GROMACS .gro file of C-alpha atoms in nm:
model
  452
    1MET     CA    1  31.737  11.691  10.175
    2PRO     CA    2  32.062  11.843  10.099
    3THR     CA    3  32.112  12.161   9.925
    4ASP     CA    4  32.366  12.389   9.809
    5PRO     CA    5  32.386  12.604  10.177
    6GLN     CA    6  32.542  12.881   9.904
    7ALA     CA    7  32.275  12.906   9.682
    8TYR     CA    8  31.955  12.795   9.830
    9HIS     CA    9  31.761  13.105   9.988
   10PRO     CA   10  31.388  12.952   9.989
   11GLU     CA   11  31.076  13.174  10.116
   12ALA     CA   12  30.769  13.131  10.098
   13ARG     CA   13  30.615  13.488   9.966
   14LEU     CA   14  30.294  13.420   9.811
   15LEU     CA   15  30.183  13.318  10.197
   16THR     CA   16  30.143  13.676  10.215
   17LEU     CA   17  29.826  13.689   9.953
   18GLY     CA   18  29.614  13.443  10.154
   19ASP     CA   19  29.395  13.212  10.030
   20ARG     CA   20  29.196  13.456   9.820
   21PHE     CA   21  29.458  13.344   9.482
   22TYR     CA   22  29.554  12.954   9.533
   23ASP     CA   23  29.355  12.644   9.649
   24PRO     CA   24  29.606  12.413   9.883
   25VAL     CA   25  29.609  12.104   9.665
   26ALA     CA   26  29.786  11.724   9.661
   27ALA     CA   27  30.016  11.592   9.360
   28ALA     CA   28  29.881  11.322   9.206
   29ASP     CA   29  30.014  10.984   9.297
   30PHE     CA   30  30.225  10.844   8.988
   31PRO     CA   31  30.212  10.463   8.926
   32GLU     CA   32  30.599  10.588   8.786
   33THR     CA   33  30.890  10.829   8.867
   34ARG     CA   34  31.159  10.770   8.579
   35LEU     CA   35  31.373  11.045   8.574
   36ARG     CA   36  31.414  11.148   8.170
   37PHE     CA   37  31.562  11.530   8.262
   38ARG     CA   38  31.737  11.632   8.475
   39ASN     CA   39  31.855  12.072   8.418
   40ASP     CA   40  32.176  12.140   8.640
   41ARG     CA   41  32.272  12.388   8.502
   42ALA     CA   42  31.946  12.583   8.597
   43ALA     CA   43  31.890  12.398   8.913
   44ALA     CA   44  32.282  12.558   9.028
   45GLN     CA   45  32.091  12.903   9.020
   46VAL     CA   46  31.905  12.807   9.278
   47GLY     CA   47  32.087  12.578   9.541
   48LEU     CA   48  31.903  12.221   9.409
   49ALA     CA   49  32.186  12.082   9.146
   50SER     CA   50  32.379  11.877   9.464
   51LEU     CA   51  32.039  11.642   9.467
   52ASP     CA   52  32.097  11.286   9.370
   53ASP     CA   53  31.884  11.128   9.164
   54GLY     CA   54  31.678  10.972   9.389
   55GLU     CA   55  31.635  11.290   9.622
   56TRP     CA   56  31.509  11.506   9.292
   57ILE     CA   57  31.273  11.223   9.200
   58ALA     CA   58  31.143  11.288   9.553
   59ALA     CA   59  31.095  11.677   9.503
   60PHE     CA   60  31.011  11.678   9.144
   61GLY     CA   61  30.816  11.435   9.123
   62ARG     CA   62  30.640  11.302   9.447
   63PHE     CA   63  30.679  11.654   9.572
   64ASP     CA   64  30.771  11.638   9.898
   65PRO     CA   65  30.833  11.964  10.012
   66LEU     CA   66  31.142  12.165   9.965
   67PRO     CA   67  31.345  12.240  10.334
   68GLY     CA   68  31.202  12.589  10.433
   69THR     CA   69  30.953  12.699  10.133
   70LEU     CA   70  30.600  12.632  10.076
   71PRO     CA   71  30.440  12.373  10.290
   72GLN     CA   72  30.285  12.247  10.047
   73PRO     CA   73  30.146  12.297   9.655
   74LEU     CA   74  29.934  12.546   9.577
   75ALA     CA   75  29.724  12.587   9.217
   76LEU     CA   76  29.671  12.960   9.167
   77ARG     CA   77  29.370  13.116   9.085
   78TYR     CA   78  29.288  13.328   8.782
   79HIS     CA   79  29.087  13.402   8.410
   80GLY     CA   80  29.155  13.524   8.062
   81HIS     CA   81  29.102  13.574   7.707
   82GLN     CA   82  29.165  13.322   7.508
   83PHE     CA   83  29.135  13.402   7.164
   84ARG     CA   84  28.978  13.717   7.286
   85SER     CA   85  28.657  13.494   7.419
   86TYR     CA   86  28.678  13.629   7.770
   87ASN     CA   87  28.694  13.247   7.980
   88PRO     CA   88  28.652  13.338   8.394
   89ASP     CA   89  28.632  12.958   8.440
   90ILE     CA   90  28.987  12.895   8.453
   91GLY     CA   91  29.339  12.839   8.692
   92ASP     CA   92  29.581  12.644   8.774
   93GLY     CA   93  29.391  12.300   8.599
   94ARG     CA   94  29.697  12.078   8.559
   95GLY     CA   95  29.972  12.236   8.741
   96PHE     CA   96  30.049  12.438   9.130
   97THR     CA   97  30.332  12.628   9.262
   98PHE     CA   98  30.512  12.416   9.500
   99ALA     CA   99  30.825  12.642   9.619
  100GLN     CA  100  30.967  12.954   9.618
  101LEU     CA  101  31.368  13.049   9.600
  102ARG     CA  102  31.588  13.297   9.521
  103ASP     CA  103  31.879  13.291   9.253
  104GLY     CA  104  32.215  13.405   9.213
  105ARG     CA  105  32.098  13.678   9.129
  106GLY     CA  106  31.801  13.775   9.367
  107ARG     CA  107  31.541  13.740   9.223
  108LEU     CA  108  31.228  13.531   9.370
  109MET     CA  109  31.151  13.229   9.120
  110ASP     CA  110  30.848  13.040   9.141
  111LEU     CA  111  30.922  12.638   9.072
  112GLY     CA  112  30.605  12.540   8.961
  113THR     CA  113  30.465  12.233   8.727
  114LYS     CA  114  30.254  12.104   8.435
  115GLY     CA  115  30.094  11.726   8.439
  116SER     CA  116  30.092  11.727   8.854
  117GLY     CA  117  29.739  11.602   8.850
  118ARG     CA  118  29.407  11.740   8.915
  119THR     CA  119  29.309  12.092   9.115
  120PRO     CA  120  28.987  12.283   9.182
  121TRP     CA  121  29.009  12.454   8.831
  122SER     CA  122  29.069  12.150   8.641
  123ARG     CA  123  28.678  12.137   8.477
  124SER     CA  124  28.721  11.799   8.229
  125GLY     CA  125  29.065  11.739   8.262
  126ASP     CA  126  29.234  11.454   8.378
  127GLY     CA  127  29.510  11.707   8.502
  128ARG     CA  128  29.805  11.510   8.257
  129LEU     CA  129  30.088  11.645   8.024
  130THR     CA  130  30.223  11.411   7.787
  131LEU     CA  131  30.610  11.286   7.784
  132LYS     CA  132  30.558  11.447   7.388
  133GLY     CA  133  30.433  11.775   7.544
  134GLY     CA  134  30.764  11.759   7.809
  135VAL     CA  135  30.998  11.709   7.544
  136ARG     CA  136  30.879  12.029   7.335
  137GLU     CA  137  30.867  12.232   7.677
  138ILE     CA  138  31.274  12.099   7.702
  139LEU     CA  139  31.317  12.201   7.331
  140ALA     CA  140  31.155  12.549   7.314
  141THR     CA  141  31.293  12.666   7.655
  142GLU     CA  142  31.662  12.573   7.591
  143MET     CA  143  31.651  12.725   7.215
  144LEU     CA  144  31.503  13.045   7.400
  145GLU     CA  145  31.720  13.056   7.669
  146ALA     CA  146  31.979  12.971   7.400
  147LEU     CA  147  31.842  13.320   7.165
  148ASN     CA  148  31.822  13.560   7.455
  149VAL     CA  149  31.453  13.556   7.502
  150PRO     CA  150  31.329  13.551   7.870
  151THR     CA  151  31.182  13.215   7.922
  152SER     CA  152  31.096  13.000   8.147
  153ARG     CA  153  31.365  12.659   8.220
  154THR     CA  154  31.263  12.357   8.204
  155LEU     CA  155  31.375  12.226   8.527
  156SER     CA  156  31.304  11.868   8.540
  157ILE     CA  157  31.145  11.564   8.328
  158ILE     CA  158  30.984  11.260   8.494
  159GLU     CA  159  30.737  10.969   8.275
  160THR     CA  160  30.497  10.828   8.522
  161GLY     CA  161  30.400  10.545   8.422
  162GLU     CA  162  30.073  10.643   8.280
  163ALA     CA  163  29.912  10.612   7.920
  164LEU     CA  164  29.656  10.895   7.842
  165GLU     CA  165  29.428  10.991   7.579
  166ARG     CA  166  29.461  11.260   7.326
  167GLY     CA  167  29.296  11.401   7.079
  168ASP     CA  168  29.626  11.569   6.930
  169GLU     CA  169  29.861  11.234   6.947
  170PRO     CA  170  29.827  10.899   6.924
  171SER     CA  171  29.706  10.760   7.171
  172PRO     CA  172  29.790  10.642   7.443
  173THR     CA  173  30.025  10.848   7.500
  174ARG     CA  174  30.264  10.845   7.731
  175GLY     CA  175  30.266  11.038   8.079
  176ALA     CA  176  30.515  11.267   8.237
  177VAL     CA  177  30.550  11.576   8.513
  178MET     CA  178  30.760  11.853   8.422
  179VAL     CA  179  30.865  12.154   8.634
  180ARG     CA  180  30.979  12.474   8.549
  181LEU     CA  181  31.124  12.766   8.680
  182ASN     CA  182  31.007  13.048   8.622
  183HIS     CA  183  31.019  13.449   8.787
  184SER     CA  184  30.704  13.469   8.801
  185HIS     CA  185  30.354  13.234   8.818
  186VAL     CA  186  30.162  13.569   8.802
  187ARG     CA  187  29.982  13.666   8.507
  188ILE     CA  188  29.780  13.929   8.356
  189GLY     CA  189  29.498  13.685   8.391
  190THR     CA  190  29.573  13.673   8.793
  191PHE     CA  191  29.450  14.073   8.756
  192GLN     CA  192  29.137  14.019   8.519
  193ARG     CA  193  29.024  13.774   8.777
  194LEU     CA  194  29.024  14.014   9.033
  195ALA     CA  195  28.898  14.324   8.855
  196TYR     CA  196  28.581  14.062   8.723
  197GLU     CA  197  28.513  13.987   9.059
  198ARG     CA  198  28.576  14.368   9.173
  199ASP     CA  199  28.809  14.273   9.410
  200GLU     CA  200  29.019  14.630   9.504
  201GLU     CA  201  29.106  14.508   9.804
  202SER     CA  202  29.304  14.224   9.655
  203LEU     CA  203  29.387  14.398   9.326
  204ARG     CA  204  29.541  14.656   9.590
  205ALA     CA  205  29.741  14.325   9.763
  206LEU     CA  206  29.800  14.181   9.414
  207VAL     CA  207  29.981  14.549   9.293
  208GLY     CA  208  30.208  14.586   9.570
  209TYR     CA  209  30.321  14.229   9.579
  210THR     CA  210  30.467  14.222   9.250
  211LEU     CA  211  30.575  14.551   9.262
  212ARG     CA  212  30.802  14.479   9.561
  213ASN     CA  213  30.852  14.065   9.507
  214LEU     CA  214  30.900  14.095   9.169
  215TYR     CA  215  31.061  14.408   9.040
  216ASP     CA  216  31.201  14.491   9.369
  217GLU     CA  217  31.050  14.844   9.387
  218ASP     CA  218  30.908  15.001   9.727
  219SER     CA  219  30.522  15.116   9.546
  220ASP     CA  220  30.223  14.950   9.572
  221ASP     CA  221  30.196  15.244   9.305
  222PRO     CA  222  29.918  15.074   8.961
  223VAL     CA  223  30.076  15.295   8.681
  224ARG     CA  224  30.409  15.205   8.808
  225LEU     CA  225  30.363  14.810   8.734
  226LEU     CA  226  30.151  14.858   8.454
  227ASP     CA  227  30.463  15.102   8.309
  228LEU     CA  228  30.691  14.810   8.413
  229VAL     CA  229  30.528  14.537   8.238
  230VAL     CA  230  30.468  14.751   7.896
  231GLY     CA  231  30.799  14.770   7.923
  232ARG     CA  232  30.905  14.394   7.959
  233THR     CA  233  30.624  14.289   7.730
  234ALA     CA  234  30.715  14.506   7.437
  235THR     CA  235  31.113  14.324   7.440
  236LEU     CA  236  30.978  13.969   7.492
  237ALA     CA  237  30.751  14.049   7.179
  238ALA     CA  238  31.099  14.177   7.013
  239ARG     CA  239  31.264  13.893   7.085
  240TYR     CA  240  31.003  13.628   6.971
  241MET     CA  241  31.003  13.849   6.638
  242ALA     CA  242  31.419  13.868   6.662
  243ALA     CA  243  31.427  13.449   6.732
  244GLY     CA  244  31.199  13.353   6.431
  245PHE     CA  245  30.945  13.216   6.759
  246VAL     CA  246  30.592  13.154   6.728
  247HIS     CA  247  30.406  13.052   7.087
  248GLY     CA  248  30.082  13.004   6.956
  249VAL     CA  249  29.828  13.090   7.243
  250LEU     CA  250  29.935  13.404   7.357
  251ASN     CA  251  29.608  13.461   7.522
  252SER     CA  252  29.583  13.658   7.847
  253ASP     CA  253  29.658  13.395   8.072
  254ASN     CA  254  29.990  13.296   7.894
  255ILE     CA  255  30.134  13.590   7.998
  256ASN     CA  256  30.293  13.679   8.294
  257VAL     CA  257  30.365  14.023   8.421
  258THR     CA  258  30.737  13.951   8.441
  259GLY     CA  259  30.762  13.955   8.052
  260GLU     CA  260  30.904  13.600   8.087
  261SER     CA  261  30.766  13.374   7.780
  262PHE     CA  262  30.632  13.037   7.923
  263ASP     CA  263  30.381  12.775   7.867
  264TYR     CA  264  30.402  12.650   7.537
  265GLY     CA  265  30.161  12.448   7.369
  266PRO     CA  266  30.198  12.394   7.009
  267TRP     CA  267  30.477  12.637   6.950
  268ARG     CA  268  30.706  12.626   6.616
  269PHE     CA  269  31.068  12.836   6.454
  270ALA     CA  270  30.953  13.003   6.181
  271PRO     CA  271  31.151  12.880   5.929
  272THR     CA  272  31.156  13.216   5.664
  273TRP     CA  273  31.039  13.560   5.751
  274ASP     CA  274  30.685  13.493   5.682
  275PRO     CA  275  30.419  13.713   5.913
  276ALA     CA  276  30.116  13.520   5.827
  277PHE     CA  277  30.315  13.148   5.986
  278THR     CA  278  30.087  13.010   6.243
  279ALA     CA  279  30.227  12.766   6.509
  280ALA     CA  280  29.882  12.625   6.682
  281TYR     CA  281  29.677  12.395   6.383
  282PHE     CA  282  29.325  12.559   6.560
  283ASP     CA  283  29.417  12.909   6.550
  284HIS     CA  284  29.212  12.945   6.215
  285GLN     CA  285  29.201  13.364   6.179
  286GLY     CA  286  29.562  13.339   6.259
  287LEU     CA  287  29.543  13.598   6.555
  288TYR     CA  288  29.882  13.431   6.685
  289ALA     CA  289  30.071  13.433   6.375
  290PHE     CA  290  30.428  13.531   6.352
  291GLY     CA  291  30.404  13.908   6.265
  292ARG     CA  292  30.089  13.947   6.478
  293GLN     CA  293  30.257  13.872   6.808
  294PRO     CA  294  30.346  14.196   6.906
  295GLU     CA  295  30.006  14.350   6.816
  296ALA     CA  296  29.823  13.989   7.062
  297ILE     CA  297  30.078  14.091   7.360
  298HIS     CA  298  29.973  14.470   7.343
  299TRP     CA  299  29.600  14.399   7.357
  300ASP     CA  300  29.690  14.141   7.677
  301VAL     CA  301  29.852  14.417   7.815
  302MET     CA  302  29.573  14.612   7.750
  303GLN     CA  303  29.342  14.411   7.896
  304LEU     CA  304  29.595  14.468   8.250
  305ALA     CA  305  29.539  14.844   8.180
  306ILE     CA  306  29.156  14.784   8.216
  307SER     CA  307  29.160  14.548   8.522
  308LEU     CA  308  29.399  14.843   8.692
  309ARG     CA  309  29.123  15.107   8.620
  310GLN     CA  310  28.935  15.000   8.899
  311ILE     CA  311  29.186  15.124   9.169
  312ALA     CA  312  29.407  15.404   8.939
  313GLU     CA  313  29.291  15.726   8.721
  314SER     CA  314  29.259  15.632   8.351
  315ASP     CA  315  29.465  15.931   8.196
  316PRO     CA  316  29.814  15.782   8.302
  317LEU     CA  317  29.738  15.410   8.281
  318VAL     CA  318  29.687  15.535   7.878
  319GLU     CA  319  29.960  15.721   7.856
  320ALA     CA  320  30.160  15.378   7.997
  321LEU     CA  321  30.002  15.187   7.753
  322ASP     CA  322  30.017  15.401   7.440
  323THR     CA  323  30.445  15.370   7.518
  324PHE     CA  324  30.427  15.006   7.402
  325GLY     CA  325  30.497  15.068   7.024
  326ASP     CA  326  30.824  15.281   7.080
  327ARG     CA  327  30.943  15.044   7.359
  328TYR     CA  328  30.897  14.734   7.072
  329MET     CA  329  31.034  14.953   6.795
  330ALA     CA  330  31.355  14.937   7.060
  331ALA     CA  331  31.325  14.687   7.171
  332VAL     CA  332  31.332  14.478   6.896
  333THR     CA  333  31.592  14.711   6.656
  334GLU     CA  334  31.855  14.593   6.994
  335ALA     CA  335  31.750  14.221   6.922
  336ILE     CA  336  31.813  14.207   6.583
  337LEU     CA  337  32.150  14.379   6.597
  338TRP     CA  338  32.202  14.139   6.910
  339ARG     CA  339  32.154  13.822   6.643
  340LEU     CA  340  32.317  13.979   6.408
  341GLY     CA  341  32.644  14.023   6.621
  342VAL     CA  342  32.750  14.370   6.604
  343VAL     CA  343  32.718  14.697   6.804
  344ALA     CA  344  32.471  14.957   6.806
  345ARG     CA  345  32.577  15.251   6.647
  346ASP     CA  346  32.311  15.520   6.579
  347PRO     CA  347  31.949  15.502   6.670
  348THR     CA  348  31.828  15.655   6.301
  349GLU     CA  349  32.052  15.384   6.123
  350ASP     CA  350  32.043  15.148   6.404
  351ARG     CA  351  31.658  15.162   6.216
  352ALA     CA  352  31.752  15.173   5.954
  353LEU     CA  353  31.935  14.831   5.893
  354VAL     CA  354  31.659  14.648   6.093
  355GLN     CA  355  31.434  14.755   5.803
  356HIS     CA  356  31.691  14.683   5.559
  357VAL     CA  357  31.673  14.297   5.727
  358GLU     CA  358  31.316  14.243   5.735
  359ARG     CA  359  31.237  14.336   5.391
  360ALA     CA  360  31.496  14.077   5.276
  361LEU     CA  361  31.402  13.830   5.475
  362ARG     CA  362  31.027  13.874   5.432
  363THR     CA  363  31.067  13.920   5.027
  364THR     CA  364  31.397  13.657   4.973
  365GLY     CA  365  31.228  13.369   5.170
  366ALA     CA  366  31.578  13.310   5.279
  367SER     CA  367  31.616  13.125   5.617
  368ILE     CA  368  31.588  13.253   5.918
  369ASP     CA  369  31.834  13.083   6.113
  370ARG     CA  370  32.103  13.051   5.830
  371PHE     CA  371  32.105  13.421   5.728
  372TYR     CA  372  32.169  13.519   6.121
  373PHE     CA  373  32.446  13.254   6.144
  374ASP     CA  374  32.594  13.336   5.761
  375ALA     CA  375  32.506  13.754   5.845
  376PHE     CA  376  32.724  13.698   6.217
  377GLY     CA  377  32.939  13.980   6.297
  378GLY     CA  378  32.878  14.195   6.041
  379THR     CA  379  33.009  14.064   5.728
  380LEU     CA  380  32.770  13.900   5.467
  381PRO     CA  381  32.922  13.638   5.297
  382ASP     CA  382  32.876  13.733   4.832
  383THR     CA  383  32.638  13.429   4.829
  384TYR     CA  384  32.414  13.626   4.899
  385GLY     CA  385  32.308  13.837   4.595
  386LYS     CA  386  32.174  14.233   4.450
  387PRO     CA  387  31.808  14.121   4.699
  388TRP     CA  388  32.053  14.172   4.941
  389THR     CA  389  32.272  14.456   4.830
  390GLU     CA  390  32.064  14.746   5.079
  391VAL     CA  391  32.124  14.492   5.432
  392ARG     CA  392  32.502  14.487   5.283
  393ASN     CA  393  32.564  14.849   5.283
  394ALA     CA  394  32.404  14.900   5.604
  395LEU     CA  395  32.609  14.615   5.766
  396ALA     CA  396  32.949  14.777   5.620
  397PRO     CA  397  33.005  15.054   5.952
  398TYR     CA  398  32.926  14.795   6.212
  399ALA     CA  399  33.164  14.670   6.469
  400PRO     CA  400  33.143  14.255   6.567
  401ARG     CA  401  33.016  14.269   6.938
  402LYS     CA  402  33.215  13.905   6.915
  403ASP     CA  403  33.454  13.732   6.707
  404ARG     CA  404  33.360  13.370   6.561
  405SER     CA  405  33.659  13.166   6.691
  406HIS     CA  406  33.361  12.969   6.849
  407PRO     CA  407  33.403  12.589   6.730
  408TYR     CA  408  32.997  12.695   6.658
  409TRP     CA  409  33.085  12.873   6.337
  410SER     CA  410  33.279  12.606   6.198
  411GLY     CA  411  32.980  12.441   6.138
  412GLU     CA  412  32.606  12.445   6.056
  413PRO     CA  413  32.338  12.649   6.217
  414CYS     CA  414  32.111  12.505   6.473
  415SER     CA  415  31.762  12.539   6.422
  416MET     CA  416  31.432  12.431   6.607
  417LEU     CA  417  31.251  12.334   6.297
  418ILE     CA  418  30.954  12.084   6.326
  419ASP     CA  419  31.023  11.863   6.137
  420GLU     CA  420  31.371  11.789   6.361
  421VAL     CA  421  31.093  11.843   6.684
  422GLU     CA  422  30.876  11.540   6.534
  423SER     CA  423  31.237  11.331   6.544
  424ILE     CA  424  31.371  11.392   6.800
  425TRP     CA  425  31.011  11.253   6.964
  426SER     CA  426  30.985  10.938   6.712
  427ALA     CA  427  31.315  10.810   6.821
  428ILE     CA  428  31.214  10.865   7.239
  429ALA     CA  429  30.829  10.722   7.118
  430ASP     CA  430  30.956  10.421   6.901
  431ARG     CA  431  31.291  10.305   7.095
  432ASP     CA  432  31.292  10.486   7.338
  433ASP     CA  433  31.647  10.643   7.206
  434TRP     CA  434  31.698  11.022   7.425
  435SER     CA  435  31.991  11.049   7.202
  436LEU     CA  436  31.883  11.252   6.985
  437LEU     CA  437  31.735  11.507   7.223
  438ASP     CA  438  32.045  11.478   7.450
  439ALA     CA  439  32.273  11.543   7.166
  440LYS     CA  440  32.076  11.858   7.030
  441VAL     CA  441  32.032  11.992   7.421
  442ALA     CA  442  32.394  12.013   7.388
  443SER     CA  443  32.415  12.175   7.045
  444ILE     CA  444  32.214  12.454   7.161
  445ARG     CA  445  32.355  12.512   7.444
  446ALA     CA  446  32.697  12.559   7.260
  447MET     CA  447  32.487  12.818   7.026
  448GLY     CA  448  32.395  13.004   7.311
  449GLU     CA  449  32.785  13.029   7.419
  450ALA     CA  450  32.889  13.103   7.077
  451LEU     CA  451  32.596  13.401   7.088
  452ALA     CA  452  32.647  13.516   7.445
   0.00000   0.00000   0.00000
């Protein structure tokens, strides 16, 4: 299988952990493998963009092993709190990790799947993914990448020719298998499983693996790991808020230790700054509502701290955990200034500006995307009246970090609200028309160029 020798750097670091952490599995044998989406931009970063479509399907639809990396797929073991209830009976139930590669920055990256078949952790599930779920994952990851949110990237979607029965979609519905590119699939729940089983030896091994392979630190210090995870996850929470994004299922098995967002199910983008806005129809208590996401992620990181107490003293772990709030406040300030397209000035002034923006968005019910589009570069149009006076005054001394010369700024803001998501899917479901999806991905990437 041809790969780019300059960019293809295979690894198999997962194997150093041993079989206490995973189960070797085989991919499902799909009736069809019809390529629907290939992300050559992401593939180029790991030396895979040169694959032709047949080779691509062999790798990401049939899961022929990639040269020099894992010899077979591995379903990872983990536990997790799901809506604050502990579940010891989970793991990779419809996915696996089947390759590890270095990207252009030297980071260890996992190629993981969704919808690739049953594993020992599938329970009563069929191990499959709906095509609609795959399309929604493309839209989520492309949009978040453009909005500067650390996220997995959807590398491939292949339709499998299967008809699936689902309770939350009109059924039968079309099946697919997805491949994601992610910095890590080691989750907070991975640590929780080992703590639950009181396996201190494996806990220490996982700490060392994570620090060495995912943070490039020659250390086995659990406190150092927690401190790094607190920083990454505080940044993730902040960028969710700046993006107006609601993940929907911030369980501890859905938070990885590198602070990258991944595994998109009932996600939504909030049309307005409504702290109570929820994404999941089954989130009846609003546990993972838009405004509660920082709290939810902090709670998940607390579960990591509790797990690490088996191999570390409590006081330094608590000290590291207690920095989450301050780090989140600094990160959300930075994230909102980035989206406003202005250069930071002074921490006190910067925080005041962000508070004015959040208050005005909340009280006026203005469109989040429209506001950031109009205000990019630091100048608020006159159409924003009296409720925006404090924002306008606070913005006045700020210099733009980038001009508005990109063609994106001559059009309309790129949003990703639920009605458009459903329209894109309807065109595919009703007419097998992929043009709306293709056009949307192109417009999202244009926005990303304008913002970057």
